[in-house]
PDB file of C-alpha atoms in Angstrom:
ATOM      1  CA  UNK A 238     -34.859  14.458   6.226  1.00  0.00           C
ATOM      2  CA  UNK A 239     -36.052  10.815   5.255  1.00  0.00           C
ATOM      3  CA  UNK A 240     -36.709   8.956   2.143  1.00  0.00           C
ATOM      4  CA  UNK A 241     -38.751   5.815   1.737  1.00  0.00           C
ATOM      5  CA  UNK A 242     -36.866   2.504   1.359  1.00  0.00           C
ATOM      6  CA  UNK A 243     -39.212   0.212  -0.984  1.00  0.00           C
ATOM      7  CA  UNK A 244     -39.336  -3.691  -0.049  1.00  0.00           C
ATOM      8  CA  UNK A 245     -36.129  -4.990  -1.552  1.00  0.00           C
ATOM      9  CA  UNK A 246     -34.058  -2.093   0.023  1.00  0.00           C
ATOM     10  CA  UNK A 247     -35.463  -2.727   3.192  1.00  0.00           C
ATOM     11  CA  UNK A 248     -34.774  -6.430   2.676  1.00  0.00           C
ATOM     12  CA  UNK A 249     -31.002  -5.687   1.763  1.00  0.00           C
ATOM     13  CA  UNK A 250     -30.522  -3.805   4.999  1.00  0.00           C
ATOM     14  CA  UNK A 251     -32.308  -6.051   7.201  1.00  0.00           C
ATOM     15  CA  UNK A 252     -29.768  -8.389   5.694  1.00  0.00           C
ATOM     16  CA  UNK A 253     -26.889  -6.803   5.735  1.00  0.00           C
ATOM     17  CA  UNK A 254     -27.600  -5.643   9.602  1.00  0.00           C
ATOM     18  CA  UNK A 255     -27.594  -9.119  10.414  1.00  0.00           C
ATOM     19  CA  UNK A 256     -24.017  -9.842   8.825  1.00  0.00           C
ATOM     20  CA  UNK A 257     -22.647  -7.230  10.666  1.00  0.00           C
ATOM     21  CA  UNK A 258     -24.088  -8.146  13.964  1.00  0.00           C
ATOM     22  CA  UNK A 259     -22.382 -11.909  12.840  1.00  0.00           C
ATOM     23  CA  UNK A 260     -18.842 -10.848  12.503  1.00  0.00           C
ATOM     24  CA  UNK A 261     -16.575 -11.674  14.889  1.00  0.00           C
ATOM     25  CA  UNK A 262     -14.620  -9.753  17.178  1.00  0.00           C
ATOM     26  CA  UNK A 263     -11.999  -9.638  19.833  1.00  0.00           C
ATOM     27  CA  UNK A 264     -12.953 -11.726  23.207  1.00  0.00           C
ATOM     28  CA  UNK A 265     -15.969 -10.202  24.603  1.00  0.00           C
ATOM     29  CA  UNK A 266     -16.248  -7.564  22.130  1.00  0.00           C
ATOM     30  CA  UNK A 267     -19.468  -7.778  19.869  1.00  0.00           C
ATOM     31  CA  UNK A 268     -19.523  -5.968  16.525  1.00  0.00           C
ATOM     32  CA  UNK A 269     -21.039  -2.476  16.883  1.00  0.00           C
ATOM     33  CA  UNK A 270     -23.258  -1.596  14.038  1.00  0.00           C
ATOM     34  CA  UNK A 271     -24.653   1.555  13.111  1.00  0.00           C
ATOM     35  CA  UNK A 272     -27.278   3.182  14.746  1.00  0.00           C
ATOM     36  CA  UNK A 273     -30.089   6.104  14.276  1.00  0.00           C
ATOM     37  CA  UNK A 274     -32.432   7.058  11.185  1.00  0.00           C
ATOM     38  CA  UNK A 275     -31.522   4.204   8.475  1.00  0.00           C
ATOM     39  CA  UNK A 276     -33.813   6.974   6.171  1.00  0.00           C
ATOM     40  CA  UNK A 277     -31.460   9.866   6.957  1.00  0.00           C
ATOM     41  CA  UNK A 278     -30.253  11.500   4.191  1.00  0.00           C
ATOM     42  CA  UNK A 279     -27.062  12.729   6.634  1.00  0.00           C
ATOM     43  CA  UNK A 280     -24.383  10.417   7.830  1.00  0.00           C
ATOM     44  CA  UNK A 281     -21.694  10.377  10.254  1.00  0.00           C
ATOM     45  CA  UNK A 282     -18.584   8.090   9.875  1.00  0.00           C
ATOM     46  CA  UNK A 283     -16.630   7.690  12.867  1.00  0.00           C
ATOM     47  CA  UNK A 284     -13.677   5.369  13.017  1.00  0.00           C
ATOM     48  CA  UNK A 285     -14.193   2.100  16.094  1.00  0.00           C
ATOM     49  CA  UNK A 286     -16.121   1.681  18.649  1.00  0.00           C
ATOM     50  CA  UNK A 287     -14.342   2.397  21.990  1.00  0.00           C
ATOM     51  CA  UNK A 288     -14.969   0.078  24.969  1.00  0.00           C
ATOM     52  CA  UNK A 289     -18.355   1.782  26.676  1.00  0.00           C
ATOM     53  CA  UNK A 290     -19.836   1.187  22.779  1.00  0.00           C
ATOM     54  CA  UNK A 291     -18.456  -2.202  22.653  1.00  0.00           C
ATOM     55  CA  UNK A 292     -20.411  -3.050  25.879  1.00  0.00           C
ATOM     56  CA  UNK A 293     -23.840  -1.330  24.603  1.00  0.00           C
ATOM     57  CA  UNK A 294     -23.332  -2.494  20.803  1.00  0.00           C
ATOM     58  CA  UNK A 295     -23.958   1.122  19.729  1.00  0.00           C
ATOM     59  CA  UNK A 296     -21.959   4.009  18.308  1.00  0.00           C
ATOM     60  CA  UNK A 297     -20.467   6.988  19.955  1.00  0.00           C
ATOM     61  CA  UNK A 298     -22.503   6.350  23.473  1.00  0.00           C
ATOM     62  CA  UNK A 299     -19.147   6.858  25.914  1.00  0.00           C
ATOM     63  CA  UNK A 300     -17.483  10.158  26.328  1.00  0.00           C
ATOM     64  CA  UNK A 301     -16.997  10.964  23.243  1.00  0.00           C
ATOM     65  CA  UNK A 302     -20.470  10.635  21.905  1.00  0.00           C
ATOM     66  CA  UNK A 303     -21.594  12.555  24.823  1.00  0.00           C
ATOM     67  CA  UNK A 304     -19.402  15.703  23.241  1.00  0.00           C
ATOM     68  CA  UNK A 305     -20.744  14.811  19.660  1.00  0.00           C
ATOM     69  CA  UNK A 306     -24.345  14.710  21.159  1.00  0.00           C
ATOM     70  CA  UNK A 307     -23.898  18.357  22.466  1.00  0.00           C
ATOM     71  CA  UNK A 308     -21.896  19.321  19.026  1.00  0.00           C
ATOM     72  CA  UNK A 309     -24.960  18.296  17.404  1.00  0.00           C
ATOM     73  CA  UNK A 310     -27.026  19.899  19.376  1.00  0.00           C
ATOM     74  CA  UNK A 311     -25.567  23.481  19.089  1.00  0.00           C
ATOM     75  CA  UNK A 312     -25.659  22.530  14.825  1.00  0.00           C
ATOM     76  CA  UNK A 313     -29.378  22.207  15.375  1.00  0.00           C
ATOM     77  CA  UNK A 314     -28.875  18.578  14.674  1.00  0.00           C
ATOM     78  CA  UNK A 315     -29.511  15.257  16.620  1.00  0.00           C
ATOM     79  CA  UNK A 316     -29.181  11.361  17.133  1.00  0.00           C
ATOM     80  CA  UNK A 317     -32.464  10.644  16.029  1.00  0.00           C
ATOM     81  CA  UNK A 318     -32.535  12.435  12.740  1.00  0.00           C
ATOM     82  CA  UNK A 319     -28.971  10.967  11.340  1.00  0.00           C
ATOM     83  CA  UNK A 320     -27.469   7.979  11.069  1.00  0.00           C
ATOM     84  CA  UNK A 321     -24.054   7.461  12.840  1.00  0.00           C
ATOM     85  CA  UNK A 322     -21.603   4.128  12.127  1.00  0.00           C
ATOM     86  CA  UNK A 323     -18.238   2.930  12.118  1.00  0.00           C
ATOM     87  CA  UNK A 324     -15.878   2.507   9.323  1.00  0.00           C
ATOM     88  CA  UNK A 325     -14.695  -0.314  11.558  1.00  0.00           C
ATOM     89  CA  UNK A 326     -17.078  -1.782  13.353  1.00  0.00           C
ATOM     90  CA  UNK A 327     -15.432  -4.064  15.982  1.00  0.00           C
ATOM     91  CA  UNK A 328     -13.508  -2.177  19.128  1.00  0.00           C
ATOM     92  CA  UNK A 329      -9.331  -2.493  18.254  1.00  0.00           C
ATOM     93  CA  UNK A 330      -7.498  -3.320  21.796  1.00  0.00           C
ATOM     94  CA  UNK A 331      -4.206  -3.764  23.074  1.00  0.00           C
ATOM     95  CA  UNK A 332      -3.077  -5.761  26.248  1.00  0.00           C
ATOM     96  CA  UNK A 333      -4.904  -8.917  27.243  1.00  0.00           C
ATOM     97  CA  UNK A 334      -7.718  -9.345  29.452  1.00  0.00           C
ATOM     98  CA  UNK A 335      -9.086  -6.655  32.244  1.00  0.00           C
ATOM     99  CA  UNK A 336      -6.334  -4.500  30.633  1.00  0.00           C
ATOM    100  CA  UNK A 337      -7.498  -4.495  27.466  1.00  0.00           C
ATOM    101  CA  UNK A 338      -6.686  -0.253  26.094  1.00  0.00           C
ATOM    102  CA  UNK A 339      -8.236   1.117  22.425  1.00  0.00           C
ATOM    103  CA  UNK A 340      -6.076   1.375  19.866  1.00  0.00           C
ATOM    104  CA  UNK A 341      -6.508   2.874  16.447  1.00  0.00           C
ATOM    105  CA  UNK A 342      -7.383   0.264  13.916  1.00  0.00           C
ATOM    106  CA  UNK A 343      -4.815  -1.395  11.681  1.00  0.00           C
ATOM    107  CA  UNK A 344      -4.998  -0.987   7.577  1.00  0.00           C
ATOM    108  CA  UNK A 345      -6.104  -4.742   7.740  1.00  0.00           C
ATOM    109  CA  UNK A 346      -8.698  -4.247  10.141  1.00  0.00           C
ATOM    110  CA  UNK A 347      -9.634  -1.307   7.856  1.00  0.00           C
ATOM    111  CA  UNK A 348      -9.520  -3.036   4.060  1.00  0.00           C
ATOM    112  CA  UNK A 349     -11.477  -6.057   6.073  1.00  0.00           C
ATOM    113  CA  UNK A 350     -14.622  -3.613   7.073  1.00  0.00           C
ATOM    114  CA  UNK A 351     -14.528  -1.482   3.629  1.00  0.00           C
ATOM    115  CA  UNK A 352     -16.858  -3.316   1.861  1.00  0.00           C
ATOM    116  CA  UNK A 353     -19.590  -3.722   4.303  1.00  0.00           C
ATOM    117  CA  UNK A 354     -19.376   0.011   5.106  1.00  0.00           C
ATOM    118  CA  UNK A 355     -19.223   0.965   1.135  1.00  0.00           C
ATOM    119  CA  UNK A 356     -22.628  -1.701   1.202  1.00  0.00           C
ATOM    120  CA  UNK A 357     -23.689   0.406   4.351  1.00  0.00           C
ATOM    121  CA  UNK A 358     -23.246   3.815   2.712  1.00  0.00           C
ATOM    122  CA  UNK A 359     -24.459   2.485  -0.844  1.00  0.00           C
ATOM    123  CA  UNK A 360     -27.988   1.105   0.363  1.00  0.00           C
ATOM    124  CA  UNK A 361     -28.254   4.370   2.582  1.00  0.00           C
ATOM    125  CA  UNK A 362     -27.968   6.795  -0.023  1.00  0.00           C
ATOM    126  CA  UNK A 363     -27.281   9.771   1.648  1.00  0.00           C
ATOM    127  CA  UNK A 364     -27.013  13.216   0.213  1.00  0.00           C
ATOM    128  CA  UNK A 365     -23.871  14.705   2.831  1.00  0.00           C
ATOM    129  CA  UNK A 366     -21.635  12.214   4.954  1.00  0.00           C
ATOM    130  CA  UNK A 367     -19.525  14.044   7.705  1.00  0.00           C
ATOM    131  CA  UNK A 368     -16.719  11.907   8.541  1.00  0.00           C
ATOM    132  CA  UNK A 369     -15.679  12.356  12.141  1.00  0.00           C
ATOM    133  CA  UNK A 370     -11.649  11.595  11.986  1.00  0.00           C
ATOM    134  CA  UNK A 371      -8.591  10.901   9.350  1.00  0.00           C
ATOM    135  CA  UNK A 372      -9.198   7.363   9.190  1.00  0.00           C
ATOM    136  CA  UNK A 373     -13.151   7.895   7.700  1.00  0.00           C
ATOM    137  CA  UNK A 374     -11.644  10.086   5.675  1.00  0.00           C
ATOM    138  CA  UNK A 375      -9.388   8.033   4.273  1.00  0.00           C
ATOM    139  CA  UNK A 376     -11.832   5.300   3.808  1.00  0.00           C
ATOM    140  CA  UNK A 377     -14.590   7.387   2.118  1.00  0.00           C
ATOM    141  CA  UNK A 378     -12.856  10.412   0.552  1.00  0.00           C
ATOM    142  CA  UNK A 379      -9.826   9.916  -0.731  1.00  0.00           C
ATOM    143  CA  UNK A 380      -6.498   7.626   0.865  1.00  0.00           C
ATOM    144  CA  UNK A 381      -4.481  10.550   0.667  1.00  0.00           C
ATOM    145  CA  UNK A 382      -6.606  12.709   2.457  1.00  0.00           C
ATOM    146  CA  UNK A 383      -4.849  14.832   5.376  1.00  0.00           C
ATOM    147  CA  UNK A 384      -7.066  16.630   7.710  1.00  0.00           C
ATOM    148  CA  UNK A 385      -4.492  19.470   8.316  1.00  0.00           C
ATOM    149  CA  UNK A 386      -5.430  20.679   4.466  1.00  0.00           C
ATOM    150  CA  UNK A 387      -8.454  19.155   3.691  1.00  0.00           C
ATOM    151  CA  UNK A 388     -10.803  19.974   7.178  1.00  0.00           C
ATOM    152  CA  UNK A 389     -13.929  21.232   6.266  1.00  0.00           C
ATOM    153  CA  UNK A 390     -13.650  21.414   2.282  1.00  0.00           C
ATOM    154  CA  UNK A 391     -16.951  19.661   0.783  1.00  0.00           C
ATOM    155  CA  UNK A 392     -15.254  16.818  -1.629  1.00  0.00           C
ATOM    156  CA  UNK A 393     -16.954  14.245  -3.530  1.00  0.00           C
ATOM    157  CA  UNK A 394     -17.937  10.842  -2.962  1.00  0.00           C
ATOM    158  CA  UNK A 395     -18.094   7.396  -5.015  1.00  0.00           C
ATOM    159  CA  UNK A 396     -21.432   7.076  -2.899  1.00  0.00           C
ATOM    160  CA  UNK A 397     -22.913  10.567  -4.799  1.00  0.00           C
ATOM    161  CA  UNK A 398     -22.860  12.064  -1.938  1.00  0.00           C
ATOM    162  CA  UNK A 399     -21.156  15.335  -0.920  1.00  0.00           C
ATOM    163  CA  UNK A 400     -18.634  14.455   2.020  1.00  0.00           C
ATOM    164  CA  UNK A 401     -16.296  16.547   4.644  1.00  0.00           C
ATOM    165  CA  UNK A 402     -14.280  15.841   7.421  1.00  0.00           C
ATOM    166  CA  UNK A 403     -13.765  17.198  10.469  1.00  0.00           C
ATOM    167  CA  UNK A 404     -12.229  16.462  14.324  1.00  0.00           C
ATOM    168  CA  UNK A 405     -13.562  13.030  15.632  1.00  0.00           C
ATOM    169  CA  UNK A 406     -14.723  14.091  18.810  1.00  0.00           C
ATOM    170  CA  UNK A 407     -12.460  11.630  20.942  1.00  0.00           C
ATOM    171  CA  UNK A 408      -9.248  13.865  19.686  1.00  0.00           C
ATOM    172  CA  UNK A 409     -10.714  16.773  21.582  1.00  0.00           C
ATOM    173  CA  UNK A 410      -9.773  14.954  24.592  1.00  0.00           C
ATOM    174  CA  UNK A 411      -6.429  14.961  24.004  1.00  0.00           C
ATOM    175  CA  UNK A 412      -5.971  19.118  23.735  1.00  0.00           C
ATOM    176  CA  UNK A 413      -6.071  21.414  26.037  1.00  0.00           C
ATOM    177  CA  UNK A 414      -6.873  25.524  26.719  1.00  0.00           C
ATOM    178  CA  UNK A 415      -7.722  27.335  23.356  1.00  0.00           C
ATOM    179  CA  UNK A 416      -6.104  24.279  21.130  1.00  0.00           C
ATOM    180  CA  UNK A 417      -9.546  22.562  22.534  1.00  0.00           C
ATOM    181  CA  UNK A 418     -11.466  25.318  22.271  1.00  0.00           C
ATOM    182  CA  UNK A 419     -10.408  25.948  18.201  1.00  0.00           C
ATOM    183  CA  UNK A 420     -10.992  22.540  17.648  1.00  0.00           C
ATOM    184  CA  UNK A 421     -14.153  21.999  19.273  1.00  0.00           C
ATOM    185  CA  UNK A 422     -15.581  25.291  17.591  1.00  0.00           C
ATOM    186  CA  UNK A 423     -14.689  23.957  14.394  1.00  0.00           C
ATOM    187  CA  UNK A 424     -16.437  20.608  15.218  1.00  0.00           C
ATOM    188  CA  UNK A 425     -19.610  22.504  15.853  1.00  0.00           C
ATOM    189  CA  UNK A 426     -18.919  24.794  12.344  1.00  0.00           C
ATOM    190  CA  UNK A 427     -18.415  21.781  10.483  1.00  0.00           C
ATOM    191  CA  UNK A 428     -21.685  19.836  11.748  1.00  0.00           C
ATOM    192  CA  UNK A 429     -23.378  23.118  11.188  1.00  0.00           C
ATOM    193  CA  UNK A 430     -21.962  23.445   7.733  1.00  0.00           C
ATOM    194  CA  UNK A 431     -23.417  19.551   7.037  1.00  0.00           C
ATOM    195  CA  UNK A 432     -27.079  20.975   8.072  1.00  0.00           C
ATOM    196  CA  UNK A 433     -26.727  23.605   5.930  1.00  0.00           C
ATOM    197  CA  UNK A 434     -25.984  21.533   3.003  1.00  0.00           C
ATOM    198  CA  UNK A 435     -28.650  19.103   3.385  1.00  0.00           C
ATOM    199  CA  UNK A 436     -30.802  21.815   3.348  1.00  0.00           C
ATOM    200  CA  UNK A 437     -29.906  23.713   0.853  1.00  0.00           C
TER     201      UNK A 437
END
């Protein structure tokens, strides 16, 4: 699934890893920047790192990336053949100090992350993004994007890549009996449905 970067390109993400591991974030909270194959012609868009990836500095390694990993898995996809990022990437809280809770991210905190992730997705090149969540989808597809209608549907991209969207895996946790199940199998369609494009 790769494609070589020539010297430039590899200098412009070199530098623009660095800026992203400079931003600042909440107390104690490092930025989390993307992680995986920076070759990989398939991309997943999440929305914030919770607080497990705020601690490691990489994406989707708590709960929820455990549920993505074996998602990905049953897809006949993994980790270290994709890349996977943020559309924000510092952790949003609520509550002060040991009780510090996620939160979804504000529009600010969105509009303040856009162009380094447009930079991110623009020097990656990728021919199929998956975005994992409303709030990726909103960023990358379209702002009026509603995942009720639009789940699944391959739309376009200003990147020139072919994008859908589909259940961020940390809203799984928040069903239960066959709502879970439904949304969990079309998690795993979806991801499946991104292999197949790339390699078609």
């Amino acid at each position: 699934m790769g494609h070589n970067l020539n010297m430039d390109h590899e200098q412009a993400w070199a530098e623009l890893q660095s800026r992203i591991r400079a931003m600042e974030c909440g107390p104690g909270l490092g930025p989390v920047p993307g992680a995986g194959d920076p070759h990989a012609r398939l991309v997943l868009v999440g929305e914030a790192p919770g607080e497990t990836e705020a601690r490691q500095g990489r994406p989707f390694v708590g709960a929820a990336g455990r549920l993505l990993d074996e998602a990905l898995a049953k897809a006949g996809l993994s980790r270290d053949e994709i890349w996977t990022t943020n559309t924000v990437k510092c952790r949003p809280v609520m509550g002060e100090g040991p009780r510090y809770r996620n939160r979804a991210p504000t529009t600010a905190e969105i509009r303040h992350w856009q162009p380094l992730l447009e930079e991110e997705l623009q020097l990656l090149a990728p021919r199929v993004i998956v975005c994992l969540g409303a709030v990726a989808a909103k960023a990358i597809i379209d702002p009026q994007f509603t995942m009720n209608r639009q789940r699944g549907q391959w739309l376009p991209t200003r990147f020139g890549a072919e994008a859908l969207a589909t259940y961020h895996p940390a809203y799984l946790f928040r069903l239960q009996g066959d709502a879970r199940d439904a949304a969990l199998a079309a998690l795993e369609a979806d991801l499946r449905a991104a292999r197949e494009r790339l390699m078609g």
